[in-house]
mmCIF file of C-alpha atoms and ligand atoms in Angstrom:
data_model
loop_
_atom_site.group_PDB
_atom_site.id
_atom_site.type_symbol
_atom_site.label_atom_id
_atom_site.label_comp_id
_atom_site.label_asym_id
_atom_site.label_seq_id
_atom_site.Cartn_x
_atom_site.Cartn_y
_atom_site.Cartn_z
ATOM 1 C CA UNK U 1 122.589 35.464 45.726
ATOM 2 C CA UNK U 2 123.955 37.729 48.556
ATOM 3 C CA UNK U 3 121.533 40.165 50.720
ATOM 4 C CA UNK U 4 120.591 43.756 50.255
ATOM 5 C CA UNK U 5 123.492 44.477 52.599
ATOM 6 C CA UNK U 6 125.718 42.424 51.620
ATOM 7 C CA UNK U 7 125.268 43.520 47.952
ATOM 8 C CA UNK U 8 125.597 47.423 49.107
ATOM 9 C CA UNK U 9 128.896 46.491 50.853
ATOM 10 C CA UNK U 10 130.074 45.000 47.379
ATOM 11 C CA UNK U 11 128.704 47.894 45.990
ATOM 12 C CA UNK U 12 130.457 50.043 48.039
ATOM 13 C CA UNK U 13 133.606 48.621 47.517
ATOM 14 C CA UNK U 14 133.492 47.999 44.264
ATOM 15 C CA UNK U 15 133.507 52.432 43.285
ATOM 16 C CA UNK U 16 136.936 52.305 45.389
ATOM 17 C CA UNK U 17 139.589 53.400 43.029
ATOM 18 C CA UNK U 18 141.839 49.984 42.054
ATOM 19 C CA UNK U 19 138.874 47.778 42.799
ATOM 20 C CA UNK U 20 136.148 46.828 40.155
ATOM 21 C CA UNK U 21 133.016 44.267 41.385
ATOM 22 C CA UNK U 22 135.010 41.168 41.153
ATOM 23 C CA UNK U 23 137.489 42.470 43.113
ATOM 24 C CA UNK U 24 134.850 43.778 45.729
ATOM 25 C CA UNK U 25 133.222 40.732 45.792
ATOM 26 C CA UNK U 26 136.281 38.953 46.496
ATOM 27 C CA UNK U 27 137.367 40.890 48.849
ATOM 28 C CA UNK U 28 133.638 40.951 50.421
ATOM 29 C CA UNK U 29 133.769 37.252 50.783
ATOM 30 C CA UNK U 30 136.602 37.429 52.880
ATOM 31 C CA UNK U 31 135.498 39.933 55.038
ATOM 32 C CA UNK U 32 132.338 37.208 55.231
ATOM 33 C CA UNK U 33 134.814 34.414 56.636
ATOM 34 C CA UNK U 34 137.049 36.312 58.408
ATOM 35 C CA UNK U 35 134.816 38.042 60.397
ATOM 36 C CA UNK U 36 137.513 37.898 63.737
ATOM 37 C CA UNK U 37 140.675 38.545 61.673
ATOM 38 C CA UNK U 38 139.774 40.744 58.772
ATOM 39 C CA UNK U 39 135.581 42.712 59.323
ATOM 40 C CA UNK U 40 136.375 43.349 62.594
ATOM 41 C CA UNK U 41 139.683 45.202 62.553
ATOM 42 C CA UNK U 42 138.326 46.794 59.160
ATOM 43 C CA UNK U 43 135.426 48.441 60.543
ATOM 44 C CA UNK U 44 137.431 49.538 64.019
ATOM 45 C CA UNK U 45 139.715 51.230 61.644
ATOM 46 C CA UNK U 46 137.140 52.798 59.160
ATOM 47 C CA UNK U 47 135.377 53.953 62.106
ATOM 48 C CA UNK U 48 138.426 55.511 64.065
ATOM 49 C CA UNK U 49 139.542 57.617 60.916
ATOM 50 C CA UNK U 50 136.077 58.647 60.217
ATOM 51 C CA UNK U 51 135.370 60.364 63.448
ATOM 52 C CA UNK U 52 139.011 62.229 63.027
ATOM 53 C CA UNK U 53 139.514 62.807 59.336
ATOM 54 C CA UNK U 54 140.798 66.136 59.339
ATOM 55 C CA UNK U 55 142.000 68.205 56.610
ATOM 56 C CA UNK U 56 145.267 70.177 57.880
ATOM 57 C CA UNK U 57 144.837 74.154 57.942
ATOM 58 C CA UNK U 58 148.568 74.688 57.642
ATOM 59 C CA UNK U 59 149.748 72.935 54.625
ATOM 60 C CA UNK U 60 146.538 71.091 53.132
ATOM 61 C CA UNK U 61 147.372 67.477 53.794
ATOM 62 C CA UNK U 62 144.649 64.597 55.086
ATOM 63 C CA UNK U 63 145.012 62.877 58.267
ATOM 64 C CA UNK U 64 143.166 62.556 61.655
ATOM 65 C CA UNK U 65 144.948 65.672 63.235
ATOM 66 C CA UNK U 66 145.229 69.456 62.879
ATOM 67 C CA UNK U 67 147.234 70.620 61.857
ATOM 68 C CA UNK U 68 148.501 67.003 60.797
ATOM 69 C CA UNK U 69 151.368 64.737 61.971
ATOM 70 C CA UNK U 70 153.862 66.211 59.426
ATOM 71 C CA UNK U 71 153.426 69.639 60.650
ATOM 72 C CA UNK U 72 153.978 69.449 64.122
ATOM 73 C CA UNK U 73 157.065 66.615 64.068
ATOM 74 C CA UNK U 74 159.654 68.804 65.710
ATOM 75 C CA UNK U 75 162.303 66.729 64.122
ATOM 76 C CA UNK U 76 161.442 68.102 60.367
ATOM 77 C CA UNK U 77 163.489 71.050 58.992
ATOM 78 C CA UNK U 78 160.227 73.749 58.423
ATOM 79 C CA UNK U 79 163.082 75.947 56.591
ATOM 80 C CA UNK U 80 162.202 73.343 53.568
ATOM 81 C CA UNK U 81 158.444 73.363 51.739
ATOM 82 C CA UNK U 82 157.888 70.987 49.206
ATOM 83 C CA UNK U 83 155.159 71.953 47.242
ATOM 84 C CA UNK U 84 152.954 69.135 45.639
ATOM 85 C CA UNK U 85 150.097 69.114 43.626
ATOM 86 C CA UNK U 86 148.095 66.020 45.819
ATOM 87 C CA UNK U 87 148.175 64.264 48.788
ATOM 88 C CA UNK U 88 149.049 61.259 46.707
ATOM 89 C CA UNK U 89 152.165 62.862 45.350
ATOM 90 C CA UNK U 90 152.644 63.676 49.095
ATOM 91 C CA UNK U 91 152.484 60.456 50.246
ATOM 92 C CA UNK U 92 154.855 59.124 47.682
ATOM 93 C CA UNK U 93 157.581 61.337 48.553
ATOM 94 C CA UNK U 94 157.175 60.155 51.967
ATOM 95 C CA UNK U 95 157.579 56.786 50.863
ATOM 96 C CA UNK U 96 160.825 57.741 48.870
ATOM 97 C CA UNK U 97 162.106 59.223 52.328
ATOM 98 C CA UNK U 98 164.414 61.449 50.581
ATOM 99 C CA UNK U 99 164.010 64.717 51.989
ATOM 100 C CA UNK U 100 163.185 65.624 55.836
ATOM 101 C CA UNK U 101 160.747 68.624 55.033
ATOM 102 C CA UNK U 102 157.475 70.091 55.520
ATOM 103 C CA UNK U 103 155.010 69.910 52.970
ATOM 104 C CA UNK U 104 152.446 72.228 51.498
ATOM 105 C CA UNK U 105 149.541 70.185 49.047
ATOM 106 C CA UNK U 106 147.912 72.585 46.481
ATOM 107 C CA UNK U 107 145.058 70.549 45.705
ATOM 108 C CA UNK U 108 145.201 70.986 41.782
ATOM 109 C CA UNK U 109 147.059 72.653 39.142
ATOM 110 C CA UNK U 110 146.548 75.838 37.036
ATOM 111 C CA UNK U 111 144.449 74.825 34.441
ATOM 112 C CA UNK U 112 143.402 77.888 32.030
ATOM 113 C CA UNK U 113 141.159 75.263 29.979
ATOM 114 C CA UNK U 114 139.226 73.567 32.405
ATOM 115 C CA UNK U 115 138.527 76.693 34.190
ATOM 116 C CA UNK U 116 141.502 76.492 37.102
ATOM 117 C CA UNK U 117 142.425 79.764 38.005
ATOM 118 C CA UNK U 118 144.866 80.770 41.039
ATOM 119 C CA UNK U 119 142.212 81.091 43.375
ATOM 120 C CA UNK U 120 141.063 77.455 43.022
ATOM 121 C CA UNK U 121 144.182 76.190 44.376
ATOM 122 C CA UNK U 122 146.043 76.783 48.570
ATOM 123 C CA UNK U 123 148.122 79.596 46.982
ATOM 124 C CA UNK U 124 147.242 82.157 49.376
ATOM 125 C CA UNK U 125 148.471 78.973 52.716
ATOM 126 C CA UNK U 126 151.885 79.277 50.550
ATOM 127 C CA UNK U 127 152.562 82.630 50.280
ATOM 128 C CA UNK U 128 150.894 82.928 53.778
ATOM 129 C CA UNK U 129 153.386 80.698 55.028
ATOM 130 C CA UNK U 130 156.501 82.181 53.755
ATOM 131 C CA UNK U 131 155.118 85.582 54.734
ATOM 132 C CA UNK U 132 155.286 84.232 58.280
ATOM 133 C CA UNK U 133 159.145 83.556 58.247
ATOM 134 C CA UNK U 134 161.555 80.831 58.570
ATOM 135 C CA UNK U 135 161.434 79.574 54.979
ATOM 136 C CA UNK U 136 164.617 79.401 53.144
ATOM 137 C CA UNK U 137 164.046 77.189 50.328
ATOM 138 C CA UNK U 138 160.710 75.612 48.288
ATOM 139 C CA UNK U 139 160.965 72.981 46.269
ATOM 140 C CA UNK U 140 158.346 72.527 43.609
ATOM 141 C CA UNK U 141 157.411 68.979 42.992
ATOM 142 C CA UNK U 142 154.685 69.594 41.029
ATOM 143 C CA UNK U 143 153.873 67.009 37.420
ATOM 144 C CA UNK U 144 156.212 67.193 34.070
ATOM 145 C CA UNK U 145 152.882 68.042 32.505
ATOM 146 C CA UNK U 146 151.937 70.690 30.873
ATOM 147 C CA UNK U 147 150.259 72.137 33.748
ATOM 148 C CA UNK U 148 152.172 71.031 36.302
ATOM 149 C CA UNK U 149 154.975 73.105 34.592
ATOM 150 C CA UNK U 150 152.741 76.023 34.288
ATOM 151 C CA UNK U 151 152.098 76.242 37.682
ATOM 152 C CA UNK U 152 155.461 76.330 38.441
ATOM 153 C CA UNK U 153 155.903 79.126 36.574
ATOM 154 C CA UNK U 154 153.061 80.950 37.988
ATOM 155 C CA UNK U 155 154.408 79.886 41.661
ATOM 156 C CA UNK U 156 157.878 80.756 40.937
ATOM 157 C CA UNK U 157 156.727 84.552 39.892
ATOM 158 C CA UNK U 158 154.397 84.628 42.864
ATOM 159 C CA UNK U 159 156.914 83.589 45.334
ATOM 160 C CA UNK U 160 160.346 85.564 44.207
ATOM 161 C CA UNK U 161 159.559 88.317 46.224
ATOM 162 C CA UNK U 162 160.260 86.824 50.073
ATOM 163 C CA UNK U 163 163.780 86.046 49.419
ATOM 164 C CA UNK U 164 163.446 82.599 49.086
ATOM 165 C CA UNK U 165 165.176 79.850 47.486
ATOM 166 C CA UNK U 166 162.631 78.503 44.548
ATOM 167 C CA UNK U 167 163.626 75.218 43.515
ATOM 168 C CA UNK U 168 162.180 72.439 40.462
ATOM 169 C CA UNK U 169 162.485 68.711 40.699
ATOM 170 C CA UNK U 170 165.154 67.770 37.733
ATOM 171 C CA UNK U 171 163.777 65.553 35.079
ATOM 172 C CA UNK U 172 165.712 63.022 33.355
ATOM 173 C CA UNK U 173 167.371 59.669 33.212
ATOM 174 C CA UNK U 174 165.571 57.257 36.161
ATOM 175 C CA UNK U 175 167.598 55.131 38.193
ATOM 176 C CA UNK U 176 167.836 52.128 36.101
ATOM 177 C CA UNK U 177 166.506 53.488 33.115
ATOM 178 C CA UNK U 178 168.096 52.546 29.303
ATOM 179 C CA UNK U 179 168.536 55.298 26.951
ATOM 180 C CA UNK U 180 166.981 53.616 24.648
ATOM 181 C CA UNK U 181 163.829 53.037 26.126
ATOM 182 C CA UNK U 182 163.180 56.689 27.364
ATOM 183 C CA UNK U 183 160.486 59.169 25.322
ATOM 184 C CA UNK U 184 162.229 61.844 23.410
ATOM 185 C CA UNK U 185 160.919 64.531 25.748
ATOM 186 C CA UNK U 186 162.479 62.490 28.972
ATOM 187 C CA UNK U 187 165.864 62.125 26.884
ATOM 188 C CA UNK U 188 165.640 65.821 26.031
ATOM 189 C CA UNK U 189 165.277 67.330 29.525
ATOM 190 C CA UNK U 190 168.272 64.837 30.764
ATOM 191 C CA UNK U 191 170.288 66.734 28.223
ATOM 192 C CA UNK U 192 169.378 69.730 29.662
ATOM 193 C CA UNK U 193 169.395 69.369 33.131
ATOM 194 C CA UNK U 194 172.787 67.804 32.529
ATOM 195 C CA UNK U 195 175.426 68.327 35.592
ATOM 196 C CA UNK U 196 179.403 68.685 35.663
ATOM 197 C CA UNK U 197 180.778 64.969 36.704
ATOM 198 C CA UNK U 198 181.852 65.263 40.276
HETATM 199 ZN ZN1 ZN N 201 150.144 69.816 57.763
#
């Protein structure tokens, strides 16, 4: 049997999303041996991100500045928004590296049945933003969902008036993917997306 505070670590770690208690426990026991190599650096790090967790005013996203890293890289093109429903979904298109733009993180989407409504979401930052200037094109990379699509909808409408290029993310075919293995809705929105052969 562990102590108190060991057993609130495990605790603690065991609510984090991806881990359940064995996993905590596991990864508590390490922490236990590795005390040098693994608690200390872990706890340094916690700390440090703790004190400077910041939330960034100009397009939503977490990180430990504000407005964050993304925002104030000189080297991104701030003509381009891509508009995502969660930092998550943020992060992963960072990961893909496919497009050097800003970024602007809604927090939700438009939900009519669980009570979502516009004002529950960083519209207002968006249209704020393009109000401001220098915005030639947002992309919406919002969720094939039901939801996701209807608040591209309502975006799309809210944005055509600043003279901006309103863009979707296609759906379709993924790299690697076998026709035969794809949903009928993902097979059906290939087919219409479909593009002339170059
Ligand atoms: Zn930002």
């Amino acid at each position: 049997m562990a102590s108190r505070e060991i057993e609130t670590l495990t605790q603690a770690l065991a609510r984090l999303p991806g881990l359940g208690p064995r996993s905590a426990r596991r990864a508590v026991l390490h922490l236990l041996k590795k005390r040098e190599a693994a608690l200390t650096p872990l706890l340094r790090a916690l700390e440090a991100v703790s004190e400077r967790l910041a939330i960034c005013s100009t397009c939503g996203n977490v990180d430990t500045a504000d407005p964050c890293m993304i925002c104030t890289d000189p080297r991104r093109d701030a003509s381009m928004i891509i508009v995502v429903e969660d930092v998550a979904d943020l992060w992963a298109l960072e990961r893909a590296g496919a497009m050097n733009a800003r970024f602007h993180v809604l927090g939700g989407t438009l939900s009519p049945l669980d009570g979502v409504g516009p004002d529950d979401l960083n519209i207002s930052g968006l249209v704020d933003r393009l109000a401001a200037g220098g915005v030639s094109e947002v992309i919406l990379a919002v969720n094939a969902t039901v939801d996701g699509q209807t608040t591209a909808h309502y975006l799309t409408d809210q944005l055509s008036g600043f003279g901006v290029k309103v863009t979707r993310l296609a759906h379709g075919v993924p790299v690697g993917g076998e026709l035969d293995y794809l949903d009928e809705g993902t097979l059906a929105q290939a087919l219409r997306a479909r593009r002339p052969v170059a």
